[in-house]
Amino acid sequence: MWEISIEAPHGFLSEVRPGDSVAVCGVCLTAVKVGGGAFSAQMMEETVGRTKLGALRGGSKVNLELAMRINGRLDGHLVQGHVDCVGTVSRWEMGGESPKLWISIPRDFAPLVVPKGSVAIDGVSLTVIDALEEAFSVGLIPETLMRTSLGGLRVGDPVNLEGDIIGKYVLRLLGTVFNGDSSERSLGRGGITLEMLGRHGWDVGGRY
């Protein structure tokens, strides 16, 4: 069992008690100790192996977020804190005040990334600009650069990635299971056809 200790900004922990969930760079962790402006959380081997948290060093900056209240306004998209894989910063494209960040990804993560769709990078909900088979890009406004650790990323740095939960369920329903471990199993090839939909119970008006 691993344990990570995080020094939080002033006031951030005012509502956090042992047993509460806190997202650290997009990873949902349970606080086990809270006090003195800091908290500690325990991590299983699965968490350390699937995310970049095990590679953090003392003094590393991390993004922190409290659990969302269901009765509140939803900004961005639903981020569960269940990281799918680790990507790599491949390049920055500087363009005025809003640079474009490119992330290299495992090919099996690509189906979860679509232009104008949502993706979480180190826990930050962002809108996809470009979506390729092995990389995607997002734009970062000055507010995001100021409030998160993303502006400090360098080429080669790892980042935690989480795809949109709605996209995951759609892929599952369409017959593709994404396991997040560089394995993908297709239950059928050739794309969506009226015949395929009819075989699976959809009402296509007998048009196959």
Short mmCIF file of C-alpha atoms in Angstrom, two decimals:
data_model
loop_
_atom_site.label_atom_id
_atom_site.label_comp_id
_atom_site.label_asym_id
_atom_site.label_seq_id
_atom_site.Cartn_x
_atom_site.Cartn_y
_atom_site.Cartn_z
CA MET A 1 0.00 0.00 0.00
CA TRP A 2 1.32 3.43 -0.98
CA GLU A 3 0.57 6.69 0.81
CA ILE A 4 0.75 10.18 -0.66
CA SER A 5 0.71 13.44 1.33
CA ILE A 6 -0.49 16.66 -0.31
CA GLU A 7 -0.13 20.21 0.96
CA ALA A 8 -3.32 22.03 -0.06
CA PRO A 9 -4.02 25.73 -0.70
CA HIS A 10 -5.44 27.75 2.18
CA GLY A 11 -9.11 26.94 2.77
CA PHE A 12 -9.29 24.00 0.38
CA LEU A 13 -9.59 21.41 3.16
CA SER A 14 -12.22 23.26 5.20
CA GLU A 15 -14.91 20.77 4.16
CA VAL A 16 -12.72 17.66 3.90
CA ARG A 17 -12.82 14.97 6.56
CA PRO A 18 -11.16 11.54 6.73
CA GLY A 19 -13.08 9.25 4.40
CA ASP A 20 -13.94 11.99 1.90
CA SER A 21 -12.92 11.81 -1.76
CA VAL A 22 -10.42 14.24 -3.27
CA ALA A 23 -9.24 14.17 -6.88
CA VAL A 24 -5.46 14.47 -7.27
CA CYS A 25 -4.43 15.07 -10.88
CA GLY A 26 -7.68 13.44 -11.91
CA VAL A 27 -7.34 10.40 -9.65
CA CYS A 28 -10.09 9.88 -7.08
CA LEU A 29 -8.45 9.22 -3.71
CA THR A 30 -9.80 8.81 -0.19
CA ALA A 31 -8.40 11.13 2.45
CA VAL A 32 -7.21 9.15 5.48
CA LYS A 33 -5.57 12.01 7.41
CA VAL A 34 -6.50 15.68 7.33
CA GLY A 35 -4.81 18.45 9.28
CA GLY A 36 -2.24 21.20 9.28
CA GLY A 37 -3.18 22.35 5.79
CA ALA A 38 -2.45 18.95 4.28
CA PHE A 39 -4.04 15.55 3.76
CA SER A 40 -2.84 12.01 3.14
CA ALA A 41 -4.37 9.32 0.96
CA GLN A 42 -3.58 5.66 0.39
CA MET A 43 -3.10 4.14 -3.07
CA MET A 44 -3.29 0.54 -4.23
CA GLU A 45 -0.83 -0.92 -6.73
CA GLU A 46 -3.53 -0.60 -9.41
CA THR A 47 -3.62 3.17 -8.89
CA VAL A 48 0.16 3.51 -8.89
CA GLY A 49 0.53 1.36 -12.01
CA ARG A 50 -2.27 2.93 -14.06
CA THR A 51 -1.61 6.59 -13.26
CA LYS A 52 1.36 8.94 -12.97
CA LEU A 53 0.97 9.44 -9.21
CA GLY A 54 3.61 6.85 -8.37
CA ALA A 55 6.19 8.89 -10.28
CA LEU A 56 5.54 12.16 -8.45
CA ARG A 57 8.31 13.60 -6.33
CA GLY A 58 8.24 15.86 -3.30
CA GLY A 59 7.37 19.39 -4.37
CA SER A 60 5.49 18.36 -7.52
CA LYS A 61 2.46 20.51 -8.29
CA VAL A 62 -0.85 18.68 -8.56
CA ASN A 63 -4.41 19.63 -9.47
CA LEU A 64 -6.91 19.22 -6.63
CA GLU A 65 -10.69 19.04 -6.82
CA LEU A 66 -13.38 18.23 -4.27
CA ALA A 67 -16.17 15.80 -5.04
CA MET A 68 -19.02 17.38 -7.00
CA ARG A 69 -22.38 17.92 -5.35
CA ILE A 70 -25.13 16.41 -7.47
CA ASN A 71 -27.40 19.40 -6.79
CA GLY A 72 -24.82 21.86 -8.14
CA ARG A 73 -24.15 23.29 -11.58
CA LEU A 74 -22.17 20.98 -13.85
CA ASP A 75 -19.25 22.83 -15.44
CA GLY A 76 -17.23 20.91 -18.02
CA HIS A 77 -18.22 17.23 -18.05
CA LEU A 78 -18.59 14.32 -15.65
CA VAL A 79 -15.13 13.25 -14.48
CA GLN A 80 -15.17 10.17 -12.25
CA GLY A 81 -11.54 10.16 -11.22
CA HIS A 82 -11.06 6.73 -12.81
CA VAL A 83 -8.00 7.20 -15.03
CA ASP A 84 -8.02 5.15 -18.24
CA CYS A 85 -4.39 5.52 -19.23
CA VAL A 86 -1.31 7.73 -19.15
CA GLY A 87 -0.52 9.92 -22.15
CA THR A 88 2.59 11.93 -22.97
CA VAL A 89 2.98 15.60 -23.81
CA SER A 90 4.23 15.60 -27.42
CA ARG A 91 4.35 19.31 -28.25
CA TRP A 92 3.04 22.80 -27.64
CA GLU A 93 1.75 25.07 -30.38
CA MET A 94 2.01 28.65 -29.21
CA GLY A 95 -0.64 30.96 -30.60
CA GLY A 96 -1.23 34.15 -28.70
CA GLU A 97 -2.68 33.77 -25.21
CA SER A 98 -4.24 30.36 -25.86
CA PRO A 99 -1.62 27.73 -26.73
CA LYS A 100 -2.54 24.32 -28.13
CA LEU A 101 -1.35 21.27 -26.20
CA TRP A 102 -0.77 17.97 -28.02
CA ILE A 103 -0.92 14.66 -26.14
CA SER A 104 0.31 11.32 -27.50
CA ILE A 105 -1.99 8.45 -26.53
CA PRO A 106 -2.22 4.67 -26.74
CA ARG A 107 -4.15 3.71 -29.89
CA ASP A 108 -6.79 1.96 -27.81
CA PHE A 109 -7.70 5.26 -26.15
CA ALA A 110 -8.33 6.97 -29.51
CA PRO A 111 -11.99 5.84 -29.86
CA LEU A 112 -12.80 7.84 -26.71
CA VAL A 113 -11.44 11.08 -28.19
CA VAL A 114 -13.55 13.01 -30.71
CA PRO A 115 -13.33 16.59 -31.99
CA LYS A 116 -15.35 18.96 -29.78
CA GLY A 117 -15.77 16.13 -27.28
CA SER A 118 -14.58 16.16 -23.67
CA VAL A 119 -11.47 14.63 -22.12
CA ALA A 120 -9.83 15.01 -18.70
CA ILE A 121 -6.10 15.73 -18.59
CA ASP A 122 -4.71 15.45 -15.06
CA GLY A 123 -8.28 15.97 -13.88
CA VAL A 124 -8.92 19.11 -15.94
CA SER A 125 -12.02 18.94 -18.14
CA LEU A 126 -11.07 20.14 -21.63
CA THR A 127 -12.56 20.25 -25.13
CA VAL A 128 -10.79 18.31 -27.87
CA ILE A 129 -9.71 20.27 -30.96
CA ASP A 130 -7.90 17.67 -33.08
CA ALA A 131 -8.38 13.91 -32.73
CA LEU A 132 -5.90 11.58 -34.45
CA GLU A 133 -5.21 7.86 -34.05
CA GLU A 134 -2.22 8.38 -31.78
CA ALA A 135 -2.61 11.94 -30.50
CA PHE A 136 -5.08 14.72 -29.80
CA SER A 137 -4.94 18.42 -29.04
CA VAL A 138 -6.70 20.83 -26.69
CA GLY A 139 -6.60 24.59 -26.32
CA LEU A 140 -5.76 26.19 -22.98
CA ILE A 141 -7.14 29.61 -22.07
CA PRO A 142 -5.23 31.87 -19.65
CA GLU A 143 -7.65 31.02 -16.80
CA THR A 144 -6.85 27.30 -17.13
CA LEU A 145 -3.13 27.98 -17.30
CA MET A 146 -3.35 30.09 -14.15
CA ARG A 147 -5.49 27.75 -12.04
CA THR A 148 -4.00 24.37 -12.98
CA SER A 149 -0.63 22.70 -13.36
CA LEU A 150 -1.03 22.19 -17.11
CA GLY A 151 0.93 25.31 -18.02
CA GLY A 152 4.03 23.79 -16.43
CA LEU A 153 3.97 20.63 -18.54
CA ARG A 154 6.96 19.96 -20.76
CA VAL A 155 7.42 17.72 -23.78
CA GLY A 156 7.79 14.15 -22.53
CA ASP A 157 5.85 14.67 -19.30
CA PRO A 158 3.22 12.02 -18.47
CA VAL A 159 -0.41 13.01 -17.93
CA ASN A 160 -3.40 11.12 -16.55
CA LEU A 161 -6.20 10.71 -19.09
CA GLU A 162 -9.86 9.90 -18.57
CA GLY A 163 -12.34 9.57 -21.41
CA ASP A 164 -15.94 10.71 -21.28
CA ILE A 165 -18.05 8.13 -19.43
CA ILE A 166 -20.87 8.56 -21.96
CA GLY A 167 -18.48 7.68 -24.76
CA LYS A 168 -17.39 4.55 -22.92
CA TYR A 169 -20.96 3.29 -22.64
CA VAL A 170 -21.65 4.10 -26.29
CA LEU A 171 -18.58 2.10 -27.34
CA ARG A 172 -19.70 -0.80 -25.19
CA LEU A 173 -23.18 -0.75 -26.69
CA LEU A 174 -21.72 -0.66 -30.19
CA GLY A 175 -19.67 -3.75 -29.45
CA THR A 176 -16.21 -2.41 -28.61
CA VAL A 177 -14.84 -3.00 -25.13
CA PHE A 178 -12.08 -0.64 -24.00
CA ASN A 179 -10.02 -2.09 -21.14
CA GLY A 180 -7.44 0.67 -20.76
CA ASP A 181 -4.55 -1.82 -20.88
CA SER A 182 -3.67 -1.67 -24.58
CA SER A 183 -6.22 -4.33 -25.47
CA GLU A 184 -9.36 -3.85 -27.53
CA ARG A 185 -11.90 -6.50 -28.49
CA SER A 186 -14.34 -5.92 -31.31
CA LEU A 187 -17.53 -7.98 -31.38
CA GLY A 188 -18.06 -7.17 -35.03
CA ARG A 189 -16.28 -5.40 -37.86
CA GLY A 190 -17.46 -3.44 -40.84
CA GLY A 191 -19.17 -0.57 -39.00
CA ILE A 192 -22.84 -0.02 -38.21
CA THR A 193 -25.28 -1.35 -40.81
CA LEU A 194 -29.07 -1.78 -40.89
CA GLU A 195 -28.54 -5.55 -40.86
CA MET A 196 -26.36 -5.37 -37.76
CA LEU A 197 -28.85 -3.12 -35.97
CA GLY A 198 -31.74 -5.42 -36.87
CA ARG A 199 -29.90 -8.48 -35.55
CA HIS A 200 -29.42 -6.71 -32.25
CA GLY A 201 -33.07 -5.80 -31.72
CA TRP A 202 -33.34 -2.35 -33.30
CA ASP A 203 -36.48 -1.53 -35.26
CA VAL A 204 -35.20 -0.75 -38.76
CA GLY A 205 -38.52 -1.31 -40.53
CA GLY A 206 -37.47 -4.55 -42.15
CA ARG A 207 -34.96 -2.71 -44.37
CA TYR A 208 -32.32 -5.43 -44.56
#
